[in-house]
Amino acid sequence: MRNILAQHQVKHTLEWYVSGEPFFTAPGTLSAAVSAAVSAVAGITPKLTTGGGTSDGRFIAPHGAQVVELGVVNATIHKVNECVRIEEIDALHRMYVAVLQKLLA
């Protein structure tokens, strides 16, 4: 960033703040259980990705825990009249139960 600004002779001041460190959870027991549950309930194979935006997992992962996020798709998240279909909540409940059954088996 500084090199680009200097190249264009832009007068500037920069201050950097880290609001959350990035994290990565390698595929393991938890992600396998979640993938199996999503496949069983929704009939799709989930993608293991970090492209979902800001995650509260950034506070948990540094303690050594495996972190995955499993929730409803929400096109209205953080907007006025945020809503989710009841069917999606029911399916998510079934996924969580399936994850627990797999992990506790």
PDB file of N, CA and C in Angstrom:
ATOM      1  N   MET A   1       0.829  -1.179   0.000  1.00  0.00           N
ATOM      2  CA  MET A   1       0.000   0.000   0.000  1.00  0.00           C
ATOM      3  C   MET A   1       0.879   1.250   0.000  1.00  0.00           C
ATOM      4  N   ARG A   2       1.882   1.256   0.874  1.00  0.00           N
ATOM      5  CA  ARG A   2       2.769   2.427   0.950  1.00  0.00           C
ATOM      6  C   ARG A   2       3.511   2.644  -0.364  1.00  0.00           C
ATOM      7  N   ASN A   3       3.965   1.564  -0.989  1.00  0.00           N
ATOM      8  CA  ASN A   3       4.681   1.682  -2.264  1.00  0.00           C
ATOM      9  C   ASN A   3       3.799   2.277  -3.355  1.00  0.00           C
ATOM     10  N   ILE A   4       2.547   1.857  -3.394  1.00  0.00           N
ATOM     11  CA  ILE A   4       1.622   2.379  -4.408  1.00  0.00           C
ATOM     12  C   ILE A   4       1.384   3.861  -4.194  1.00  0.00           C
ATOM     13  N   LEU A   5       1.156   4.249  -2.947  1.00  0.00           N
ATOM     14  CA  LEU A   5       0.931   5.669  -2.656  1.00  0.00           C
ATOM     15  C   LEU A   5       2.166   6.501  -2.977  1.00  0.00           C
ATOM     16  N   ALA A   6       3.338   5.983  -2.623  1.00  0.00           N
ATOM     17  CA  ALA A   6       4.580   6.700  -2.917  1.00  0.00           C
ATOM     18  C   ALA A   6       4.800   6.808  -4.419  1.00  0.00           C
ATOM     19  N   GLN A   7       4.516   5.746  -5.149  1.00  0.00           N
ATOM     20  CA  GLN A   7       4.675   5.730  -6.606  1.00  0.00           C
ATOM     21  C   GLN A   7       3.857   6.840  -7.258  1.00  0.00           C
ATOM     22  N   HIS A   8       2.680   7.105  -6.692  1.00  0.00           N
ATOM     23  CA  HIS A   8       1.792   8.132  -7.249  1.00  0.00           C
ATOM     24  C   HIS A   8       1.943   9.468  -6.529  1.00  0.00           C
ATOM     25  N   GLN A   9       2.958   9.566  -5.677  1.00  0.00           N
ATOM     26  CA  GLN A   9       3.273  10.790  -4.941  1.00  0.00           C
ATOM     27  C   GLN A   9       2.064  11.340  -4.183  1.00  0.00           C
ATOM     28  N   VAL A  10       1.356  10.441  -3.524  1.00  0.00           N
ATOM     29  CA  VAL A  10       0.186  10.826  -2.742  1.00  0.00           C
ATOM     30  C   VAL A  10       0.632  11.130  -1.314  1.00  0.00           C
ATOM     31  N   LYS A  11       0.311  12.321  -0.838  1.00  0.00           N
ATOM     32  CA  LYS A  11       0.581  12.641   0.565  1.00  0.00           C
ATOM     33  C   LYS A  11      -0.414  11.852   1.405  1.00  0.00           C
ATOM     34  N   HIS A  12       0.073  11.157   2.400  1.00  0.00           N
ATOM     35  CA  HIS A  12      -0.824  10.280   3.151  1.00  0.00           C
ATOM     36  C   HIS A  12      -0.280   9.993   4.545  1.00  0.00           C
ATOM     37  N   THR A  13      -1.162   9.517   5.366  1.00  0.00           N
ATOM     38  CA  THR A  13      -0.832   8.976   6.680  1.00  0.00           C
ATOM     39  C   THR A  13      -1.599   7.668   6.802  1.00  0.00           C
ATOM     40  N   LEU A  14      -0.926   6.616   7.225  1.00  0.00           N
ATOM     41  CA  LEU A  14      -1.588   5.321   7.392  1.00  0.00           C
ATOM     42  C   LEU A  14      -1.475   4.857   8.841  1.00  0.00           C
ATOM     43  N   GLU A  15      -2.552   4.333   9.339  1.00  0.00           N
ATOM     44  CA  GLU A  15      -2.551   3.658  10.635  1.00  0.00           C
ATOM     45  C   GLU A  15      -3.220   2.312  10.427  1.00  0.00           C
ATOM     46  N   TRP A  16      -2.593   1.242  10.897  1.00  0.00           N
ATOM     47  CA  TRP A  16      -3.125  -0.108  10.712  1.00  0.00           C
ATOM     48  C   TRP A  16      -3.644  -0.639  12.037  1.00  0.00           C
ATOM     49  N   TYR A  17      -4.800  -1.247  12.003  1.00  0.00           N
ATOM     50  CA  TYR A  17      -5.395  -1.883  13.171  1.00  0.00           C
ATOM     51  C   TYR A  17      -5.779  -3.313  12.819  1.00  0.00           C
ATOM     52  N   VAL A  18      -5.503  -4.225  13.700  1.00  0.00           N
ATOM     53  CA  VAL A  18      -5.922  -5.613  13.507  1.00  0.00           C
ATOM     54  C   VAL A  18      -7.150  -5.834  14.377  1.00  0.00           C
ATOM     55  N   SER A  19      -8.294  -6.067  13.744  1.00  0.00           N
ATOM     56  CA  SER A  19      -9.521  -6.279  14.507  1.00  0.00           C
ATOM     57  C   SER A  19      -9.786  -7.750  14.765  1.00  0.00           C
ATOM     58  N   GLY A  20      -9.086  -8.613  14.081  1.00  0.00           N
ATOM     59  CA  GLY A  20      -9.244 -10.048  14.288  1.00  0.00           C
ATOM     60  C   GLY A  20      -8.227 -10.784  13.447  1.00  0.00           C
ATOM     61  N   GLU A  21      -7.478 -11.651  14.086  1.00  0.00           N
ATOM     62  CA  GLU A  21      -6.476 -12.424  13.356  1.00  0.00           C
ATOM     63  C   GLU A  21      -7.156 -13.494  12.508  1.00  0.00           C
ATOM     64  N   PRO A  22      -6.629 -13.777  11.319  1.00  0.00           N
ATOM     65  CA  PRO A  22      -7.184 -14.859  10.514  1.00  0.00           C
ATOM     66  C   PRO A  22      -6.885 -16.201  11.183  1.00  0.00           C
ATOM     67  N   PHE A  23      -7.678 -17.201  10.848  1.00  0.00           N
ATOM     68  CA  PHE A  23      -7.456 -18.531  11.404  1.00  0.00           C
ATOM     69  C   PHE A  23      -7.782 -19.573  10.353  1.00  0.00           C
ATOM     70  N   PHE A  24      -7.261 -20.756  10.571  1.00  0.00           N
ATOM     71  CA  PHE A  24      -7.533 -21.872   9.678  1.00  0.00           C
ATOM     72  C   PHE A  24      -7.656 -23.121  10.525  1.00  0.00           C
ATOM     73  N   THR A  25      -8.700 -23.887  10.305  1.00  0.00           N
ATOM     74  CA  THR A  25      -8.855 -25.186  10.941  1.00  0.00           C
ATOM     75  C   THR A  25      -8.658 -26.247   9.866  1.00  0.00           C
ATOM     76  N   ALA A  26      -7.644 -27.057  10.039  1.00  0.00           N
ATOM     77  CA  ALA A  26      -7.394 -28.134   9.074  1.00  0.00           C
ATOM     78  C   ALA A  26      -8.550 -29.135   9.128  1.00  0.00           C
ATOM     79  N   PRO A  27      -8.871 -29.765   8.008  1.00  0.00           N
ATOM     80  CA  PRO A  27      -9.918 -30.787   8.029  1.00  0.00           C
ATOM     81  C   PRO A  27      -9.625 -31.824   9.105  1.00  0.00           C
ATOM     82  N   GLY A  28     -10.673 -32.212   9.821  1.00  0.00           N
ATOM     83  CA  GLY A  28     -10.496 -33.163  10.913  1.00  0.00           C
ATOM     84  C   GLY A  28     -11.821 -33.768  11.331  1.00  0.00           C
ATOM     85  N   THR A  29     -11.874 -34.209  12.557  1.00  0.00           N
ATOM     86  CA  THR A  29     -13.052 -34.900  13.089  1.00  0.00           C
ATOM     87  C   THR A  29     -14.313 -34.047  13.001  1.00  0.00           C
ATOM     88  N   LEU A  30     -14.201 -32.796  13.427  1.00  0.00           N
ATOM     89  CA  LEU A  30     -15.386 -31.934  13.444  1.00  0.00           C
ATOM     90  C   LEU A  30     -15.866 -31.627  12.029  1.00  0.00           C
ATOM     91  N   SER A  31     -14.965 -31.243  11.149  1.00  0.00           N
ATOM     92  CA  SER A  31     -15.401 -30.913   9.788  1.00  0.00           C
ATOM     93  C   SER A  31     -15.962 -32.142   9.069  1.00  0.00           C
ATOM     94  N   ALA A  32     -15.415 -33.310   9.354  1.00  0.00           N
ATOM     95  CA  ALA A  32     -15.945 -34.544   8.747  1.00  0.00           C
ATOM     96  C   ALA A  32     -17.366 -34.825   9.251  1.00  0.00           C
ATOM     97  N   ALA A  33     -17.596 -34.617  10.544  1.00  0.00           N
ATOM     98  CA  ALA A  33     -18.934 -34.841  11.109  1.00  0.00           C
ATOM     99  C   ALA A  33     -19.936 -33.847  10.544  1.00  0.00           C
ATOM    100  N   VAL A  34     -19.525 -32.598  10.413  1.00  0.00           N
ATOM    101  CA  VAL A  34     -20.421 -31.576   9.869  1.00  0.00           C
ATOM    102  C   VAL A  34     -20.706 -31.868   8.399  1.00  0.00           C
ATOM    103  N   SER A  35     -19.688 -32.211   7.635  1.00  0.00           N
ATOM    104  CA  SER A  35     -19.893 -32.530   6.214  1.00  0.00           C
ATOM    105  C   SER A  35     -20.858 -33.700   6.039  1.00  0.00           C
ATOM    106  N   ALA A  36     -20.692 -34.731   6.860  1.00  0.00           N
ATOM    107  CA  ALA A  36     -21.583 -35.893   6.784  1.00  0.00           C
ATOM    108  C   ALA A  36     -23.013 -35.507   7.140  1.00  0.00           C
ATOM    109  N   ALA A  37     -23.173 -34.666   8.144  1.00  0.00           N
ATOM    110  CA  ALA A  37     -24.518 -34.238   8.566  1.00  0.00           C
ATOM    111  C   ALA A  37     -25.195 -33.409   7.484  1.00  0.00           C
ATOM    112  N   VAL A  38     -24.466 -32.480   6.890  1.00  0.00           N
ATOM    113  CA  VAL A  38     -25.038 -31.650   5.820  1.00  0.00           C
ATOM    114  C   VAL A  38     -25.425 -32.529   4.632  1.00  0.00           C
ATOM    115  N   SER A  39     -24.569 -33.463   4.287  1.00  0.00           N
ATOM    116  CA  SER A  39     -24.876 -34.367   3.175  1.00  0.00           C
ATOM    117  C   SER A  39     -26.123 -35.189   3.458  1.00  0.00           C
ATOM    118  N   ALA A  40     -26.228 -35.709   4.689  1.00  0.00           N
ATOM    119  CA  ALA A  40     -27.368 -36.556   5.048  1.00  0.00           C
ATOM    120  C   ALA A  40     -28.678 -35.773   5.069  1.00  0.00           C
ATOM    121  N   VAL A  41     -28.648 -34.555   5.605  1.00  0.00           N
ATOM    122  CA  VAL A  41     -29.883 -33.778   5.770  1.00  0.00           C
ATOM    123  C   VAL A  41     -30.251 -33.010   4.507  1.00  0.00           C
ATOM    124  N   ALA A  42     -29.264 -32.352   3.901  1.00  0.00           N
ATOM    125  CA  ALA A  42     -29.556 -31.471   2.769  1.00  0.00           C
ATOM    126  C   ALA A  42     -29.282 -32.108   1.414  1.00  0.00           C
ATOM    127  N   GLY A  43     -28.572 -33.241   1.424  1.00  0.00           N
ATOM    128  CA  GLY A  43     -28.292 -33.915   0.163  1.00  0.00           C
ATOM    129  C   GLY A  43     -27.245 -33.209  -0.693  1.00  0.00           C
ATOM    130  N   ILE A  44     -26.407 -32.382  -0.052  1.00  0.00           N
ATOM    131  CA  ILE A  44     -25.344 -31.697  -0.786  1.00  0.00           C
ATOM    132  C   ILE A  44     -24.016 -31.913  -0.063  1.00  0.00           C
ATOM    133  N   THR A  45     -22.937 -31.774  -0.804  1.00  0.00           N
ATOM    134  CA  THR A  45     -21.614 -31.862  -0.196  1.00  0.00           C
ATOM    135  C   THR A  45     -21.128 -30.448   0.067  1.00  0.00           C
ATOM    136  N   PRO A  46     -20.934 -30.088   1.330  1.00  0.00           N
ATOM    137  CA  PRO A  46     -20.513 -28.719   1.629  1.00  0.00           C
ATOM    138  C   PRO A  46     -19.066 -28.483   1.204  1.00  0.00           C
ATOM    139  N   LYS A  47     -18.752 -27.230   0.936  1.00  0.00           N
ATOM    140  CA  LYS A  47     -17.383 -26.835   0.610  1.00  0.00           C
ATOM    141  C   LYS A  47     -16.716 -26.341   1.892  1.00  0.00           C
ATOM    142  N   LEU A  48     -15.510 -26.811   2.135  1.00  0.00           N
ATOM    143  CA  LEU A  48     -14.734 -26.293   3.253  1.00  0.00           C
ATOM    144  C   LEU A  48     -14.043 -25.036   2.752  1.00  0.00           C
ATOM    145  N   THR A  49     -14.491 -23.885   3.232  1.00  0.00           N
ATOM    146  CA  THR A  49     -13.997 -22.615   2.727  1.00  0.00           C
ATOM    147  C   THR A  49     -13.921 -21.592   3.846  1.00  0.00           C
ATOM    148  N   THR A  50     -13.113 -20.593   3.647  1.00  0.00           N
ATOM    149  CA  THR A  50     -13.042 -19.492   4.610  1.00  0.00           C
ATOM    150  C   THR A  50     -13.639 -18.226   4.012  1.00  0.00           C
ATOM    151  N   GLY A  51     -14.428 -18.373   2.985  1.00  0.00           N
ATOM    152  CA  GLY A  51     -14.970 -17.222   2.272  1.00  0.00           C
ATOM    153  C   GLY A  51     -16.285 -16.694   2.791  1.00  0.00           C
ATOM    154  N   GLY A  52     -16.624 -16.976   4.025  1.00  0.00           N
ATOM    155  CA  GLY A  52     -17.931 -16.565   4.526  1.00  0.00           C
ATOM    156  C   GLY A  52     -17.975 -15.226   5.213  1.00  0.00           C
ATOM    157  N   GLY A  53     -16.881 -14.532   5.304  1.00  0.00           N
ATOM    158  CA  GLY A  53     -16.899 -13.240   5.981  1.00  0.00           C
ATOM    159  C   GLY A  53     -16.313 -13.345   7.378  1.00  0.00           C
ATOM    160  N   THR A  54     -16.575 -12.334   8.171  1.00  0.00           N
ATOM    161  CA  THR A  54     -16.021 -12.278   9.522  1.00  0.00           C
ATOM    162  C   THR A  54     -16.646 -13.357  10.393  1.00  0.00           C
ATOM    163  N   SER A  55     -15.821 -13.997  11.182  1.00  0.00           N
ATOM    164  CA  SER A  55     -16.289 -15.114  11.992  1.00  0.00           C
ATOM    165  C   SER A  55     -15.894 -14.947  13.447  1.00  0.00           C
ATOM    166  N   ASP A  56     -16.794 -15.287  14.340  1.00  0.00           N
ATOM    167  CA  ASP A  56     -16.451 -15.312  15.762  1.00  0.00           C
ATOM    168  C   ASP A  56     -15.480 -16.437  16.065  1.00  0.00           C
ATOM    169  N   GLY A  57     -15.284 -17.339  15.104  1.00  0.00           N
ATOM    170  CA  GLY A  57     -14.311 -18.411  15.263  1.00  0.00           C
ATOM    171  C   GLY A  57     -12.904 -17.878  15.481  1.00  0.00           C
ATOM    172  N   ARG A  58     -12.657 -16.649  15.068  1.00  0.00           N
ATOM    173  CA  ARG A  58     -11.318 -16.050  15.246  1.00  0.00           C
ATOM    174  C   ARG A  58     -10.960 -15.900  16.717  1.00  0.00           C
ATOM    175  N   PHE A  59     -11.977 -15.902  17.598  1.00  0.00           N
ATOM    176  CA  PHE A  59     -11.718 -15.806  19.033  1.00  0.00           C
ATOM    177  C   PHE A  59     -11.522 -17.185  19.668  1.00  0.00           C
ATOM    178  N   ILE A  60     -12.039 -18.218  19.018  1.00  0.00           N
ATOM    179  CA  ILE A  60     -12.007 -19.575  19.569  1.00  0.00           C
ATOM    180  C   ILE A  60     -10.795 -20.352  19.057  1.00  0.00           C
ATOM    181  N   ALA A  61     -10.497 -20.230  17.773  1.00  0.00           N
ATOM    182  CA  ALA A  61      -9.425 -21.000  17.148  1.00  0.00           C
ATOM    183  C   ALA A  61      -8.061 -20.838  17.821  1.00  0.00           C
ATOM    184  N   PRO A  62      -7.681 -19.649  18.287  1.00  0.00           N
ATOM    185  CA  PRO A  62      -6.361 -19.518  18.910  1.00  0.00           C
ATOM    186  C   PRO A  62      -6.173 -20.380  20.154  1.00  0.00           C
ATOM    187  N   HIS A  63      -7.258 -20.888  20.723  1.00  0.00           N
ATOM    188  CA  HIS A  63      -7.176 -21.742  21.903  1.00  0.00           C
ATOM    189  C   HIS A  63      -7.001 -23.213  21.532  1.00  0.00           C
ATOM    190  N   GLY A  64      -6.888 -23.497  20.227  1.00  0.00           N
ATOM    191  CA  GLY A  64      -6.614 -24.854  19.770  1.00  0.00           C
ATOM    192  C   GLY A  64      -7.837 -25.670  19.401  1.00  0.00           C
ATOM    193  N   ALA A  65      -9.014 -25.086  19.463  1.00  0.00           N
ATOM    194  CA  ALA A  65     -10.236 -25.823  19.136  1.00  0.00           C
ATOM    195  C   ALA A  65     -10.442 -25.867  17.624  1.00  0.00           C
ATOM    196  N   GLN A  66     -11.030 -26.957  17.144  1.00  0.00           N
ATOM    197  CA  GLN A  66     -11.450 -27.017  15.749  1.00  0.00           C
ATOM    198  C   GLN A  66     -12.640 -26.071  15.596  1.00  0.00           C
ATOM    199  N   VAL A  67     -12.690 -25.361  14.496  1.00  0.00           N
ATOM    200  CA  VAL A  67     -13.761 -24.398  14.283  1.00  0.00           C
ATOM    201  C   VAL A  67     -14.403 -24.640  12.924  1.00  0.00           C
ATOM    202  N   VAL A  68     -15.711 -24.746  12.914  1.00  0.00           N
ATOM    203  CA  VAL A  68     -16.494 -24.756  11.675  1.00  0.00           C
ATOM    204  C   VAL A  68     -17.704 -23.859  11.918  1.00  0.00           C
ATOM    205  N   GLU A  69     -18.291 -23.412  10.854  1.00  0.00           N
ATOM    206  CA  GLU A  69     -19.521 -22.642  10.976  1.00  0.00           C
ATOM    207  C   GLU A  69     -20.605 -23.376  10.214  1.00  0.00           C
ATOM    208  N   LEU A  70     -21.707 -23.561  10.871  1.00  0.00           N
ATOM    209  CA  LEU A  70     -22.845 -24.252  10.272  1.00  0.00           C
ATOM    210  C   LEU A  70     -24.093 -23.495  10.665  1.00  0.00           C
ATOM    211  N   GLY A  71     -24.728 -22.883   9.690  1.00  0.00           N
ATOM    212  CA  GLY A  71     -25.921 -22.099   9.974  1.00  0.00           C
ATOM    213  C   GLY A  71     -26.783 -21.998   8.740  1.00  0.00           C
ATOM    214  N   VAL A  72     -27.843 -21.271   8.882  1.00  0.00           N
ATOM    215  CA  VAL A  72     -28.770 -21.078   7.767  1.00  0.00           C
ATOM    216  C   VAL A  72     -28.186 -20.081   6.781  1.00  0.00           C
ATOM    217  N   VAL A  73     -28.578 -20.212   5.538  1.00  0.00           N
ATOM    218  CA  VAL A  73     -28.234 -19.210   4.538  1.00  0.00           C
ATOM    219  C   VAL A  73     -29.167 -18.043   4.792  1.00  0.00           C
ATOM    220  N   ASN A  74     -28.613 -16.863   4.913  1.00  0.00           N
ATOM    221  CA  ASN A  74     -29.453 -15.735   5.276  1.00  0.00           C
ATOM    222  C   ASN A  74     -29.129 -14.531   4.410  1.00  0.00           C
ATOM    223  N   ALA A  75     -29.909 -14.339   3.378  1.00  0.00           N
ATOM    224  CA  ALA A  75     -29.702 -13.220   2.462  1.00  0.00           C
ATOM    225  C   ALA A  75     -30.023 -11.879   3.107  1.00  0.00           C
ATOM    226  N   THR A  76     -30.744 -11.908   4.220  1.00  0.00           N
ATOM    227  CA  THR A  76     -31.150 -10.649   4.854  1.00  0.00           C
ATOM    228  C   THR A  76     -30.373 -10.375   6.143  1.00  0.00           C
ATOM    229  N   ILE A  77     -29.271 -11.083   6.368  1.00  0.00           N
ATOM    230  CA  ILE A  77     -28.543 -10.941   7.623  1.00  0.00           C
ATOM    231  C   ILE A  77     -28.111  -9.490   7.857  1.00  0.00           C
ATOM    232  N   HIS A  78     -28.329  -9.042   9.068  1.00  0.00           N
ATOM    233  CA  HIS A  78     -27.976  -7.694   9.526  1.00  0.00           C
ATOM    234  C   HIS A  78     -28.716  -6.599   8.763  1.00  0.00           C
ATOM    235  N   LYS A  79     -29.876  -6.911   8.231  1.00  0.00           N
ATOM    236  CA  LYS A  79     -30.674  -5.911   7.520  1.00  0.00           C
ATOM    237  C   LYS A  79     -32.004  -5.729   8.247  1.00  0.00           C
ATOM    238  N   VAL A  80     -32.699  -4.689   7.885  1.00  0.00           N
ATOM    239  CA  VAL A  80     -34.033  -4.469   8.445  1.00  0.00           C
ATOM    240  C   VAL A  80     -34.901  -5.669   8.091  1.00  0.00           C
ATOM    241  N   ASN A  81     -35.674  -6.141   9.042  1.00  0.00           N
ATOM    242  CA  ASN A  81     -36.566  -7.289   8.852  1.00  0.00           C
ATOM    243  C   ASN A  81     -35.812  -8.568   8.502  1.00  0.00           C
ATOM    244  N   GLU A  82     -34.665  -8.765   9.147  1.00  0.00           N
ATOM    245  CA  GLU A  82     -33.896  -9.991   8.961  1.00  0.00           C
ATOM    246  C   GLU A  82     -34.820 -11.182   9.232  1.00  0.00           C
ATOM    247  N   CYS A  83     -34.755 -12.194   8.371  1.00  0.00           N
ATOM    248  CA  CYS A  83     -35.639 -13.340   8.549  1.00  0.00           C
ATOM    249  C   CYS A  83     -35.016 -14.605   7.983  1.00  0.00           C
ATOM    250  N   VAL A  84     -35.516 -15.745   8.467  1.00  0.00           N
ATOM    251  CA  VAL A  84     -35.087 -17.061   8.021  1.00  0.00           C
ATOM    252  C   VAL A  84     -36.331 -17.930   7.922  1.00  0.00           C
ATOM    253  N   ARG A  85     -36.376 -18.781   6.920  1.00  0.00           N
ATOM    254  CA  ARG A  85     -37.521 -19.681   6.776  1.00  0.00           C
ATOM    255  C   ARG A  85     -37.486 -20.746   7.874  1.00  0.00           C
ATOM    256  N   ILE A  86     -38.637 -21.092   8.407  1.00  0.00           N
ATOM    257  CA  ILE A  86     -38.758 -22.110   9.459  1.00  0.00           C
ATOM    258  C   ILE A  86     -38.164 -23.439   8.990  1.00  0.00           C
ATOM    259  N   GLU A  87     -38.372 -23.786   7.720  1.00  0.00           N
ATOM    260  CA  GLU A  87     -37.854 -25.037   7.181  1.00  0.00           C
ATOM    261  C   GLU A  87     -36.331 -25.097   7.290  1.00  0.00           C
ATOM    262  N   GLU A  88     -35.670 -23.952   7.109  1.00  0.00           N
ATOM    263  CA  GLU A  88     -34.211 -23.913   7.216  1.00  0.00           C
ATOM    264  C   GLU A  88     -33.758 -24.135   8.655  1.00  0.00           C
ATOM    265  N   ILE A  89     -34.511 -23.588   9.602  1.00  0.00           N
ATOM    266  CA  ILE A  89     -34.181 -23.793  11.019  1.00  0.00           C
ATOM    267  C   ILE A  89     -34.377 -25.255  11.393  1.00  0.00           C
ATOM    268  N   ASP A  90     -35.450 -25.863  10.906  1.00  0.00           N
ATOM    269  CA  ASP A  90     -35.690 -27.286  11.172  1.00  0.00           C
ATOM    270  C   ASP A  90     -34.576 -28.153  10.586  1.00  0.00           C
ATOM    271  N   ALA A  91     -34.151 -27.846   9.365  1.00  0.00           N
ATOM    272  CA  ALA A  91     -33.069 -28.609   8.739  1.00  0.00           C
ATOM    273  C   ALA A  91     -31.765 -28.416   9.506  1.00  0.00           C
ATOM    274  N   LEU A  92     -31.499 -27.199   9.952  1.00  0.00           N
ATOM    275  CA  LEU A  92     -30.290 -26.930  10.729  1.00  0.00           C
ATOM    276  C   LEU A  92     -30.302 -27.720  12.035  1.00  0.00           C
ATOM    277  N   HIS A  93     -31.459 -27.810  12.663  1.00  0.00           N
ATOM    278  CA  HIS A  93     -31.598 -28.603  13.894  1.00  0.00           C
ATOM    279  C   HIS A  93     -31.235 -30.061  13.623  1.00  0.00           C
ATOM    280  N   ARG A  94     -31.750 -30.610  12.521  1.00  0.00           N
ATOM    281  CA  ARG A  94     -31.437 -31.997  12.172  1.00  0.00           C
ATOM    282  C   ARG A  94     -29.942 -32.172  11.903  1.00  0.00           C
ATOM    283  N   MET A  95     -29.324 -31.175  11.291  1.00  0.00           N
ATOM    284  CA  MET A  95     -27.878 -31.245  11.038  1.00  0.00           C
ATOM    285  C   MET A  95     -27.100 -31.260  12.353  1.00  0.00           C
ATOM    286  N   TYR A  96     -27.471 -30.400  13.278  1.00  0.00           N
ATOM    287  CA  TYR A  96     -26.767 -30.365  14.568  1.00  0.00           C
ATOM    288  C   TYR A  96     -26.918 -31.683  15.315  1.00  0.00           C
ATOM    289  N   VAL A  97     -28.103 -32.253  15.288  1.00  0.00           N
ATOM    290  CA  VAL A  97     -28.306 -33.557  15.933  1.00  0.00           C
ATOM    291  C   VAL A  97     -27.426 -34.611  15.270  1.00  0.00           C
ATOM    292  N   ALA A  98     -27.369 -34.610  13.945  1.00  0.00           N
ATOM    293  CA  ALA A  98     -26.543 -35.580  13.219  1.00  0.00           C
ATOM    294  C   ALA A  98     -25.056 -35.391  13.533  1.00  0.00           C
ATOM    295  N   VAL A  99     -24.610 -34.148  13.674  1.00  0.00           N
ATOM    296  CA  VAL A  99     -23.206 -33.884  14.039  1.00  0.00           C
ATOM    297  C   VAL A  99     -22.912 -34.480  15.408  1.00  0.00           C
ATOM    298  N   LEU A 100     -23.788 -34.222  16.367  1.00  0.00           N
ATOM    299  CA  LEU A 100     -23.579 -34.752  17.719  1.00  0.00           C
ATOM    300  C   LEU A 100     -23.582 -36.278  17.728  1.00  0.00           C
ATOM    301  N   GLN A 101     -24.506 -36.882  16.993  1.00  0.00           N
ATOM    302  CA  GLN A 101     -24.544 -38.345  16.940  1.00  0.00           C
ATOM    303  C   GLN A 101     -23.252 -38.896  16.348  1.00  0.00           C
ATOM    304  N   LYS A 102     -22.733 -38.269  15.324  1.00  0.00           N
ATOM    305  CA  LYS A 102     -21.502 -38.726  14.693  1.00  0.00           C
ATOM    306  C   LYS A 102     -20.311 -38.567  15.658  1.00  0.00           C
ATOM    307  N   LEU A 103     -20.239 -37.439  16.337  1.00  0.00           N
ATOM    308  CA  LEU A 103     -19.114 -37.192  17.238  1.00  0.00           C
ATOM    309  C   LEU A 103     -19.159 -38.065  18.489  1.00  0.00           C
ATOM    310  N   LEU A 104     -20.361 -38.425  18.919  1.00  0.00           N
ATOM    311  CA  LEU A 104     -20.508 -39.201  20.155  1.00  0.00           C
ATOM    312  C   LEU A 104     -20.578 -40.699  19.916  1.00  0.00           C
ATOM    313  N   ALA A 105     -20.550 -41.123  18.652  1.00  0.00           N
ATOM    314  CA  ALA A 105     -20.664 -42.555  18.336  1.00  0.00           C
ATOM    315  C   ALA A 105     -19.390 -43.288  18.701  1.00  0.00           C
TER     316      ALA A 105
END
